[in-house]
One Martini backbone bead per residue (centre of mass of N, CA, C, O) as a GRO file, in nm:
protein
   72
    1UNK     BB    1  12.439   9.088   8.390
    2UNK     BB    2  12.501   9.389   8.587
    3UNK     BB    3  12.751   9.459   8.754
    4UNK     BB    4  12.715   9.745   8.822
    5UNK     BB    5  12.402   9.720   8.964
    6UNK     BB    6  12.434   9.476   9.068
    7UNK     BB    7  12.475   9.316   9.381
    8UNK     BB    8  12.573   9.000   9.561
    9UNK     BB    9  12.552   9.187   9.889
   10UNK     BB   10  12.335   9.386   9.867
   11UNK     BB   11  11.997   9.507  10.036
   12UNK     BB   12  11.723   9.619  10.039
   13UNK     BB   13  11.555   9.470  10.267
   14UNK     BB   14  11.735   9.604  10.481
   15UNK     BB   15  11.750   9.890  10.424
   16UNK     BB   16  11.417   9.885  10.440
   17UNK     BB   17  11.439   9.859  10.724
   18UNK     BB   18  11.665  10.051  10.846
   19UNK     BB   19  11.448  10.257  10.798
   20UNK     BB   20  11.196  10.184  10.977
   21UNK     BB   21  11.351  10.145  11.263
   22UNK     BB   22  11.427  10.481  11.241
   23UNK     BB   23  11.158  10.620  11.113
   24UNK     BB   24  11.233  10.681  10.775
   25UNK     BB   25  11.256  10.826  10.487
   26UNK     BB   26  11.350  10.823  10.204
   27UNK     BB   27  11.413  11.076  10.170
   28UNK     BB   28  11.528  11.176  10.418
   29UNK     BB   29  11.819  10.971  10.366
   30UNK     BB   30  11.890  11.158  10.099
   31UNK     BB   31  11.891  11.441  10.254
   32UNK     BB   32  12.128  11.338  10.476
   33UNK     BB   33  12.334  11.227  10.246
   34UNK     BB   34  12.301  11.571  10.004
   35UNK     BB   35  12.300  11.419   9.666
   36UNK     BB   36  11.987  11.295   9.636
   37UNK     BB   37  11.735  11.096   9.594
   38UNK     BB   38  11.433  10.935   9.648
   39UNK     BB   39  11.497  10.728   9.441
   40UNK     BB   40  11.779  10.617   9.501
   41UNK     BB   41  11.653  10.445   9.686
   42UNK     BB   42  11.395  10.309   9.563
   43UNK     BB   43  11.589  10.142   9.393
   44UNK     BB   44  11.747   9.946   9.604
   45UNK     BB   45  11.470   9.839   9.770
   46UNK     BB   46  11.419   9.674   9.480
   47UNK     BB   47  11.615   9.611   9.332
   48UNK     BB   48  11.775   9.775   9.052
   49UNK     BB   49  11.990   9.913   9.235
   50UNK     BB   50  12.296   9.979   9.372
   51UNK     BB   51  12.542  10.134   9.574
   52UNK     BB   52  12.828  10.298   9.521
   53UNK     BB   53  13.011  10.341   9.758
   54UNK     BB   54  12.977  10.605   9.807
   55UNK     BB   55  12.670  10.572   9.918
   56UNK     BB   56  12.717  10.413  10.083
   57UNK     BB   57  12.851  10.571  10.302
   58UNK     BB   58  12.628  10.758  10.334
   59UNK     BB   59  12.395  10.558  10.377
   60UNK     BB   60  12.520  10.458  10.669
   61UNK     BB   61  12.592  10.771  10.786
   62UNK     BB   62  12.227  10.817  10.704
   63UNK     BB   63  12.140  10.570  10.963
   64UNK     BB   64  12.400  10.443  11.158
   65UNK     BB   65  12.489  10.164  11.006
   66UNK     BB   66  12.612   9.869  10.947
   67UNK     BB   67  12.680   9.733  10.665
   68UNK     BB   68  12.556   9.438  10.785
   69UNK     BB   69  12.295   9.593  10.826
   70UNK     BB   70  12.266   9.564  10.398
   71UNK     BB   71  12.335   9.282  10.360
   72UNK     BB   72  12.412   8.941  10.346
   0.00000   0.00000   0.00000
């Protein structure tokens, strides 16, 4: 398994729950992040990839949440 693709602490399921709780679509989260496609958010939620450090910060800001809300 490639460590660059999957983070042992990031949870796609928790991301999906946090996004849904706020009533946002994947595209809306991506738009709020300002630099990516909604496809990335889909991949993160489905466990295909994990956001890198920069995208994690942008993601947390877009959702208005803390790191603990999207990690195990």
